CSV table of C-alpha atoms and ligand atoms in Angstrom, one decimal:
chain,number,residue,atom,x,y,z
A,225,UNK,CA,-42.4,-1.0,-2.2
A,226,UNK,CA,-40.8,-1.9,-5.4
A,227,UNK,CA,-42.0,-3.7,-8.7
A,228,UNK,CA,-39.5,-6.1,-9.2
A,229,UNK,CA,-38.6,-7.7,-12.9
A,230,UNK,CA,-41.0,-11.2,-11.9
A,231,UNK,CA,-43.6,-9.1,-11.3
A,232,UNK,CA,-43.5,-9.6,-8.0
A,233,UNK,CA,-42.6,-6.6,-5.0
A,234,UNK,CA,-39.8,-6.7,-3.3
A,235,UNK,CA,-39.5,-4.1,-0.3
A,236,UNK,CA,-37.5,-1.2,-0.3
A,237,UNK,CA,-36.8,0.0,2.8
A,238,UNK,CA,-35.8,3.3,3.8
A,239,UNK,CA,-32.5,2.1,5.2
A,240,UNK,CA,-31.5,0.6,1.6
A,241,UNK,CA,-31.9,3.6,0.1
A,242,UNK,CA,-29.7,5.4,2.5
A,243,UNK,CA,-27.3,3.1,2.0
A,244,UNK,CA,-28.0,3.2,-2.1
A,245,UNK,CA,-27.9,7.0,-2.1
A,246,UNK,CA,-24.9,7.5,0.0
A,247,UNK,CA,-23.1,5.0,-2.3
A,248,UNK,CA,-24.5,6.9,-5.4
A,249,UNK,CA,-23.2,10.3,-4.0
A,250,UNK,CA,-19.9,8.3,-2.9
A,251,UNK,CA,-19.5,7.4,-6.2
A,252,UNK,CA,-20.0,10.6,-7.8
A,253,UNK,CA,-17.3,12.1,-5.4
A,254,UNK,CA,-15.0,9.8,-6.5
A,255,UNK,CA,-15.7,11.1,-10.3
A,256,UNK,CA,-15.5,14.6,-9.4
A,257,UNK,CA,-12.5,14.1,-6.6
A,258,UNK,CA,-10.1,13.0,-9.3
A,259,UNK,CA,-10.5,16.5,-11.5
A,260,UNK,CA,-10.9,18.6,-8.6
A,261,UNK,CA,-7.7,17.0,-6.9
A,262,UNK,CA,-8.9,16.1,-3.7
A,263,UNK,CA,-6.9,13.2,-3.2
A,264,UNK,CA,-3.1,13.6,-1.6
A,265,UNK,CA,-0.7,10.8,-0.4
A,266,UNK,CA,0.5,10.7,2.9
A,267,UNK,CA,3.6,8.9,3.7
A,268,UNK,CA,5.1,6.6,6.4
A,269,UNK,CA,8.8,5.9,6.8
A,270,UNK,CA,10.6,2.8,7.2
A,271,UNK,CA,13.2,2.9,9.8
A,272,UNK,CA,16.1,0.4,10.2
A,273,UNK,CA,16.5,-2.1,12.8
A,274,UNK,CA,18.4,0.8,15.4
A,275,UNK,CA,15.8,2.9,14.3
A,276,UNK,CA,18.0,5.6,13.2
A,277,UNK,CA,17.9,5.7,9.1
A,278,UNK,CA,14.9,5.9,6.8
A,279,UNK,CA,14.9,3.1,4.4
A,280,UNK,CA,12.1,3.9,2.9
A,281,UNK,CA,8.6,5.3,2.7
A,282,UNK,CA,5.4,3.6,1.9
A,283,UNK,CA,2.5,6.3,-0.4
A,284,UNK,CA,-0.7,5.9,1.5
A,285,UNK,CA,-3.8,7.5,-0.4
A,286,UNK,CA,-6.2,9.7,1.6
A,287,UNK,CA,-9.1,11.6,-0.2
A,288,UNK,CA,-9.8,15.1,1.5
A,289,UNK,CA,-13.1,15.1,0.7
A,290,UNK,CA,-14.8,18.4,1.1
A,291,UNK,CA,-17.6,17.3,3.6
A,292,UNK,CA,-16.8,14.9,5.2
A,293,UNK,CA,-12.9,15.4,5.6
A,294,UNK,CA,-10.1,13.2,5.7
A,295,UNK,CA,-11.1,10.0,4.4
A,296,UNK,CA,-8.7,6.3,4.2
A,297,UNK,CA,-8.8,3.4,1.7
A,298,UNK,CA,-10.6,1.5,3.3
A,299,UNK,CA,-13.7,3.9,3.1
A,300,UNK,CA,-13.4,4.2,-1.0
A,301,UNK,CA,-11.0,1.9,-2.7
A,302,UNK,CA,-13.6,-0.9,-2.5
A,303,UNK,CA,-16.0,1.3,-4.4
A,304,UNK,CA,-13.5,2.4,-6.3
A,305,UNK,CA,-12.5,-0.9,-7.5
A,306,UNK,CA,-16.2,-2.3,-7.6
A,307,UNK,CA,-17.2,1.3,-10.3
A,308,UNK,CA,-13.6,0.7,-12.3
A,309,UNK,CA,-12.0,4.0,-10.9
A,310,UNK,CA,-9.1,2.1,-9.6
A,311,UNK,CA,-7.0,2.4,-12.6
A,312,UNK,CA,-7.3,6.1,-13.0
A,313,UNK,CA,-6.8,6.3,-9.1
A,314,UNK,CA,-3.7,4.2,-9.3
A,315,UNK,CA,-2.1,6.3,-12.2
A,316,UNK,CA,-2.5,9.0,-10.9
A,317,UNK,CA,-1.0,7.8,-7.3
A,318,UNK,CA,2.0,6.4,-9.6
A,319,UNK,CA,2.5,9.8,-11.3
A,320,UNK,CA,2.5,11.7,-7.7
A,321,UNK,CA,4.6,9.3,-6.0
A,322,UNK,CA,7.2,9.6,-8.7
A,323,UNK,CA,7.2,13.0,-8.6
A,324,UNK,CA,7.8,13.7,-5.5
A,325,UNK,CA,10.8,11.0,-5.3
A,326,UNK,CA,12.5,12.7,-7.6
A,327,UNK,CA,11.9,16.3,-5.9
A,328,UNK,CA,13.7,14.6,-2.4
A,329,UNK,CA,16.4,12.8,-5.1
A,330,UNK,CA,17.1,16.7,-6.2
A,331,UNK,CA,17.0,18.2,-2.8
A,332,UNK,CA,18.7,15.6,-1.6
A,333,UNK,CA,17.0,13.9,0.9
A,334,UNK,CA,15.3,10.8,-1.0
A,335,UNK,CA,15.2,7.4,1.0
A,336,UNK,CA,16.4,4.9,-0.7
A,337,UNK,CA,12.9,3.8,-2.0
A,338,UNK,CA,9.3,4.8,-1.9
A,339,UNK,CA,7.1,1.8,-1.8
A,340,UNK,CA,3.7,2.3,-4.1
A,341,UNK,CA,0.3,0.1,-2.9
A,342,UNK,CA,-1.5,-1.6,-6.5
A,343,UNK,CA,-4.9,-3.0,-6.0
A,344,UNK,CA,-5.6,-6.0,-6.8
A,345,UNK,CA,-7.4,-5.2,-10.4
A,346,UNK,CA,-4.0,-3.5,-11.0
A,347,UNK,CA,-2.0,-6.1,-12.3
A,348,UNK,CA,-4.7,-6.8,-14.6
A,349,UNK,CA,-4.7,-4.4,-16.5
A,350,UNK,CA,-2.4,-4.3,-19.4
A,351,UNK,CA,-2.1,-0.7,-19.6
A,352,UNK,CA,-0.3,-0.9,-15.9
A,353,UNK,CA,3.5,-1.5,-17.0
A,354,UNK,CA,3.4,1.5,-19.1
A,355,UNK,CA,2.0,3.6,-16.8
A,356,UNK,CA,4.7,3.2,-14.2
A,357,UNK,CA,7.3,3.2,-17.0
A,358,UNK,CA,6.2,6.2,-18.7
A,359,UNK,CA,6.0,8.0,-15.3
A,360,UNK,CA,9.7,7.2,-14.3
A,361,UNK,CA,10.5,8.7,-17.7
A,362,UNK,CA,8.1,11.6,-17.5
A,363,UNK,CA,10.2,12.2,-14.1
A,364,UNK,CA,13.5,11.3,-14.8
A,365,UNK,CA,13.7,8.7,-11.9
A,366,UNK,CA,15.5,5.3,-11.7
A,367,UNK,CA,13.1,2.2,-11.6
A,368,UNK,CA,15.5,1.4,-8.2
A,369,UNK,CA,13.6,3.8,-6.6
A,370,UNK,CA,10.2,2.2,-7.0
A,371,UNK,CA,8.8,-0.5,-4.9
A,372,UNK,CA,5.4,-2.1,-5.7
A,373,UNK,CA,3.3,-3.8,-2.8
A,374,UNK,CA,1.3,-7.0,-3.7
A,375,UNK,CA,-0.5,-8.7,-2.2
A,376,UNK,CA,-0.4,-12.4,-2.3
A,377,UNK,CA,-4.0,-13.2,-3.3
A,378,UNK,CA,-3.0,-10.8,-6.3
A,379,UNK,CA,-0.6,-12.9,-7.4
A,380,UNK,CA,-2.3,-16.6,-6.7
A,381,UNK,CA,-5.4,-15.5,-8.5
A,382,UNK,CA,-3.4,-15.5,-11.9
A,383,UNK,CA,-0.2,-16.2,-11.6
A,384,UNK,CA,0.6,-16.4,-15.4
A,385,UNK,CA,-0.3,-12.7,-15.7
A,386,UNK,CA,1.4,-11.7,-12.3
A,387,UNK,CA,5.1,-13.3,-13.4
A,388,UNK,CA,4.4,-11.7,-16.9
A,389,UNK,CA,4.1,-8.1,-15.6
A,390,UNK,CA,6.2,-8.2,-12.6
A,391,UNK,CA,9.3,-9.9,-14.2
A,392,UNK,CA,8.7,-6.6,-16.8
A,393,UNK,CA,8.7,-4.1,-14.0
A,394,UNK,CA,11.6,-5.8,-12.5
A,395,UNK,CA,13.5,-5.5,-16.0
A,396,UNK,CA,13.0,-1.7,-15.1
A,397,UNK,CA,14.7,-2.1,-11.8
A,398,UNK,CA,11.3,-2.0,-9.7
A,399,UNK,CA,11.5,-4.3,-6.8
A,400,UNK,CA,8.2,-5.7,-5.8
A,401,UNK,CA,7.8,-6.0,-2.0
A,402,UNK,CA,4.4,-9.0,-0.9
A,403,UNK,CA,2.7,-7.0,1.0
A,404,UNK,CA,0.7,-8.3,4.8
A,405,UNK,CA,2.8,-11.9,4.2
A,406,UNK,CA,1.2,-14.2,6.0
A,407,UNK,CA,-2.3,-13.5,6.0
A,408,UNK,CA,-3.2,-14.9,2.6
A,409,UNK,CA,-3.7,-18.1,0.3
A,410,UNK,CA,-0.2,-18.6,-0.1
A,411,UNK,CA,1.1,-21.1,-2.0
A,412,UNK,CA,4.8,-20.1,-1.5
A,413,UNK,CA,6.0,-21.7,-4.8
A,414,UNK,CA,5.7,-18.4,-6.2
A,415,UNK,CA,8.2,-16.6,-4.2
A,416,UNK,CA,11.3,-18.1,-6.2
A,417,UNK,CA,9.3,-17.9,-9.7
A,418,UNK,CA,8.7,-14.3,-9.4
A,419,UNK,CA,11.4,-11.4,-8.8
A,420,UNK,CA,10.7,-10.6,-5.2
A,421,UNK,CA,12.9,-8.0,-3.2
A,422,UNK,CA,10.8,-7.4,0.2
A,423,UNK,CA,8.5,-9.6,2.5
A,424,UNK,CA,6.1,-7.4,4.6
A,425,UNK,CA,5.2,-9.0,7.7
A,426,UNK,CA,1.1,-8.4,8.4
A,427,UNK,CA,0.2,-6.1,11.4
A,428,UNK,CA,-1.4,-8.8,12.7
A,429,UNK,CA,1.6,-10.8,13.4
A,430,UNK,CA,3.2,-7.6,14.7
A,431,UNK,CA,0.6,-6.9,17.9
A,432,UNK,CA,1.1,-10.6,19.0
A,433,UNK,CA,4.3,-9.6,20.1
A,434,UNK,CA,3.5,-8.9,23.8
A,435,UNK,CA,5.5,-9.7,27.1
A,436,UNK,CA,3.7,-13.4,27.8
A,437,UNK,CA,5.6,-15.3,25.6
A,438,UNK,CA,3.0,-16.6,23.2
A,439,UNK,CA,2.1,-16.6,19.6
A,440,UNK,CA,5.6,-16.0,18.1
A,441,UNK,CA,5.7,-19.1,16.0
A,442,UNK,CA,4.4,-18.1,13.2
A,443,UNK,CA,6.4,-14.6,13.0
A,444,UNK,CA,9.6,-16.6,13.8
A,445,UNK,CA,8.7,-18.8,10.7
A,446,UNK,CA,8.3,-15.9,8.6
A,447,UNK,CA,11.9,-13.8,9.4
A,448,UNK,CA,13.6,-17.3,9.0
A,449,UNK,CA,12.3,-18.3,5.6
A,450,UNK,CA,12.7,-14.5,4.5
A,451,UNK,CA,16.5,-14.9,5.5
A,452,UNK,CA,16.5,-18.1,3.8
A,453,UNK,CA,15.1,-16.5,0.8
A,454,UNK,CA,17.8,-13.5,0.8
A,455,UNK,CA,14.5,-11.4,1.2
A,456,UNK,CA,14.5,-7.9,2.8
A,457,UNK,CA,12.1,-8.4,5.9
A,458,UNK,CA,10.0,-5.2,7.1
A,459,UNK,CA,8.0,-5.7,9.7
A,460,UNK,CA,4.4,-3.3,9.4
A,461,UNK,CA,2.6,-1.9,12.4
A,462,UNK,CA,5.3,-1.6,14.9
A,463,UNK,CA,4.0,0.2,18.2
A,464,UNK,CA,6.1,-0.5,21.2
A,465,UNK,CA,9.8,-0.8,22.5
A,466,UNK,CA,8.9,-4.3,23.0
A,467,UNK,CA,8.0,-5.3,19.3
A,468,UNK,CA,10.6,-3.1,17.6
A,469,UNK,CA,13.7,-4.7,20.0
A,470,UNK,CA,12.3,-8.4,19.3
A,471,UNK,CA,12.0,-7.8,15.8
A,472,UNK,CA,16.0,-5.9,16.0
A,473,UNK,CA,17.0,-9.3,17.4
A,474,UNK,CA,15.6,-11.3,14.8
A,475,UNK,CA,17.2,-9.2,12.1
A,476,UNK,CA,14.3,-7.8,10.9
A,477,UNK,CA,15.6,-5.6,8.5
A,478,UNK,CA,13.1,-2.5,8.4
A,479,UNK,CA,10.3,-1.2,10.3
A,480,UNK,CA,7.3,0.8,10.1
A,481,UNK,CA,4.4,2.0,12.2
A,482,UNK,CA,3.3,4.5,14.8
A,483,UNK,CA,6.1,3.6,17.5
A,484,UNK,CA,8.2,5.5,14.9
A,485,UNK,CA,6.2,7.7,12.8
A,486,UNK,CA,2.1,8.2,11.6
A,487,UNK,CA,2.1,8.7,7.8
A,488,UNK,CA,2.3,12.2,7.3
A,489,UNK,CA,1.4,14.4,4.5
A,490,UNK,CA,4.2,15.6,2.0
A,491,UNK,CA,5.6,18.7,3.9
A,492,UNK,CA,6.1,16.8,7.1
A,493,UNK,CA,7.6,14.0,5.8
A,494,UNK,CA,9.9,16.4,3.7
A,495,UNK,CA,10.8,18.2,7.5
A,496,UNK,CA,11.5,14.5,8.5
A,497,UNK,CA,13.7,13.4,5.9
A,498,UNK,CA,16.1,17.0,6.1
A,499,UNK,CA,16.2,16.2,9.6
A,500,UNK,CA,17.5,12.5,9.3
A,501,UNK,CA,19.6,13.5,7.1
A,502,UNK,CA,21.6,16.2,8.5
A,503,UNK,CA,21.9,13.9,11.8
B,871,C2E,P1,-1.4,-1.5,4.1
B,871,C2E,O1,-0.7,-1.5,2.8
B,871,C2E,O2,-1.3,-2.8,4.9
B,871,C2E,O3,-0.9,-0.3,4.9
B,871,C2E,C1,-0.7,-0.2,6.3
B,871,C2E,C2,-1.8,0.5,7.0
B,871,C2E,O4,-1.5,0.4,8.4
B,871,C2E,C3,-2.0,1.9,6.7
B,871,C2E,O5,-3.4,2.2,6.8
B,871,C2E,C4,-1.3,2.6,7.8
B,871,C2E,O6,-1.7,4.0,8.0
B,871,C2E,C5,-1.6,1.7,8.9
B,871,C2E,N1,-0.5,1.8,10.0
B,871,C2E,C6,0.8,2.1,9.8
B,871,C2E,N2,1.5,1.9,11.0
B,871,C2E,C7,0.5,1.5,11.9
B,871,C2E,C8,0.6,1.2,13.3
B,871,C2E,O7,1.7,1.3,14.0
B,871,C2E,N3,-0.6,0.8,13.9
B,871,C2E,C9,-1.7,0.7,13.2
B,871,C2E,N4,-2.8,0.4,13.9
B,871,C2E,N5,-1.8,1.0,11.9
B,871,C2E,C10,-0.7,1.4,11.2
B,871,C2E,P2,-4.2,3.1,5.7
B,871,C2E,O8,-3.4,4.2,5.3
B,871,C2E,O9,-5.6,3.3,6.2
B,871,C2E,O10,-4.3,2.1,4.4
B,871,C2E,C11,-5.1,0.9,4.5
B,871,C2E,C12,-4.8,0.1,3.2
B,871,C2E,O11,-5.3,0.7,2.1
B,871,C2E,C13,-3.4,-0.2,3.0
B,871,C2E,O12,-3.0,-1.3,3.8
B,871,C2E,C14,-3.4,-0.6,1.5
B,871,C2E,O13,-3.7,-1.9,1.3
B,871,C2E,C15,-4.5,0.3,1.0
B,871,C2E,N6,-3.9,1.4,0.3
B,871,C2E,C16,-3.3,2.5,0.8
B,871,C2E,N7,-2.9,3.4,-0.2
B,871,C2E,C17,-3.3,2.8,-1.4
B,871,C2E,C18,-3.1,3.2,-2.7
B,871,C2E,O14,-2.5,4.2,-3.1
B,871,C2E,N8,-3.6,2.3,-3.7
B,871,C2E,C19,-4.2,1.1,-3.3
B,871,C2E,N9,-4.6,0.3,-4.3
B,871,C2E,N10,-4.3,0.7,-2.0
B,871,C2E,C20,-3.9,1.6,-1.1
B,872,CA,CA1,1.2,-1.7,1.9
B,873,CA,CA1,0.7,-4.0,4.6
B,874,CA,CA1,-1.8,-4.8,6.6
């Protein structure tokens, strides 16, 4: 039992302060992961509609942390962006990321673009533009070979600040992909006021693709006004023959997920890019 600030008691329970400890130690990790480098990037490639060329690759963060191993986003970017660790997460995912494009643009195996997730606190932060800039000069890499993924809640929630940065990014050649279309509070009017290059179609819309013909509606909707747009259309989460070969014959352009490849850490991904190369 607890004396709350009315005076009053409140009960504490020994669950809570599980819960409250586990966050505090989760917290501190995140502190200490970020000097000790425990975080790394995995990535997944992006595979035309035959399958056969990587188009891309999308940086995924994973945080090895030294108890409980391999940990994903969802288990710390919430926290992360709730303590205001986000932004030094971020920069340092932008300064990896860039890094390592140019290392496959000097061996020779680069894609054609690595895409980069922001959170949404990102864009707020006015610091953010110079950080990606600065990195690509740090690195010697071409803005063309940056893509950002937004999502569209990110950019509805202020869309003033959201045109301002991204048409700045976009002066730097970075294309900006919306990433899990579809699944937001989407107004739509922003996709011809802001410089958009890709339209991600949400998982979701992915695994209704199944052999009773059902559900496609709102997927169909989506390809057809990314063609109308001129957008590139990559479809995310792609598991089966069936879903990649329906997506193929709606000119999907690109496609990612398990049916092609997990995301894998940097030396695998490098042994994947040599090899689709040098076919
Ligand atoms: P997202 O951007 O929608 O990323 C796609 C997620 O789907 C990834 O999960 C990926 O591993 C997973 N995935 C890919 N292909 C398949 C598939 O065929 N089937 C299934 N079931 N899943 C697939 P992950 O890596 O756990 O990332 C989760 C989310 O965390 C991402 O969703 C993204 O929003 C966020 N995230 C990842 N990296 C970063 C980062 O560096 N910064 C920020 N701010 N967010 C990140
Ligand atoms: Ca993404
Ligand atoms: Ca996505
Ligand atoms: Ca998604």
């Amino acid at each position: 039992v607890k004396n709350d600030t009315r005076g009053g008691y409140s009960f504490y329970t020994a669950r809570m302060e599980s819960t409250f400890s586990q966050h505090l130690d989760l917290e501190m990790g995140l502190r200490r992961a970020l000097t000790n480098h425990e975080f790394a990037i995995h990535y997944q490639p992006q595979f035309d509609a035959q399958g056969q060329t990587v188009c891309g690759v999308e940086a995924l963060l994973r945080w090895q942390h030294p108890e409980r191993g391999l940990l994903y986003p969802g288990d710390f970017i919430p926290l992360a962006e709730e303590v205001g660790l986000i932004g030094h997460m971020t920069e340092w995912v932008i300064d990896t990321t860039v890094r390592q494009m140019k290392a496959w643009v000097d061996a020779g195996i680069a894609p054609p673009r690595m895409a980069i997730n922001l959170s949404a606190l990102d864009l707020k932060r006015s610091s953010l533009v110079g950080e990606i800039t600065q990195a690509l000069e740090r690195h010697q890499l071409p803005g063309e070979r940056i893509e950002l993924e937004i999502t569209e809640n990110l950019i509805v929630q202020d869309i003033n600040i959201a045109t301002q940065r991204l048409t700045e990014l976009a002066r730097h050649g970075i294309s900006i992909a919306i990433d899990d279309f579809g699944t937001g509070y989407s107004s739509l009017s922003y996709l011809h006021q802001l410089p958009i290059h890709t339209l991600k179609i949400d998982r979701s819309f992915v695994q209704d693709i199944v052999p009773e013909r059902t559900g496609r509606s709102v997927i169909d909707a989506i390809i057809a006004m990314g063609h109308s747009l001129e957008l590139t259309i990559v479809a995310e989460g792609v598991e089966t023959e069936l879903q990649k070969d329906w997506l193929a014959q709606k000119r999907c352009h690109g496609m990612q997920g398990y049916l092609f490849s997990r995301p894998l850490p940097t030396e695998a991904v490098t042994h994947l890019l040599e090899a689709a190369i040098s076919r």
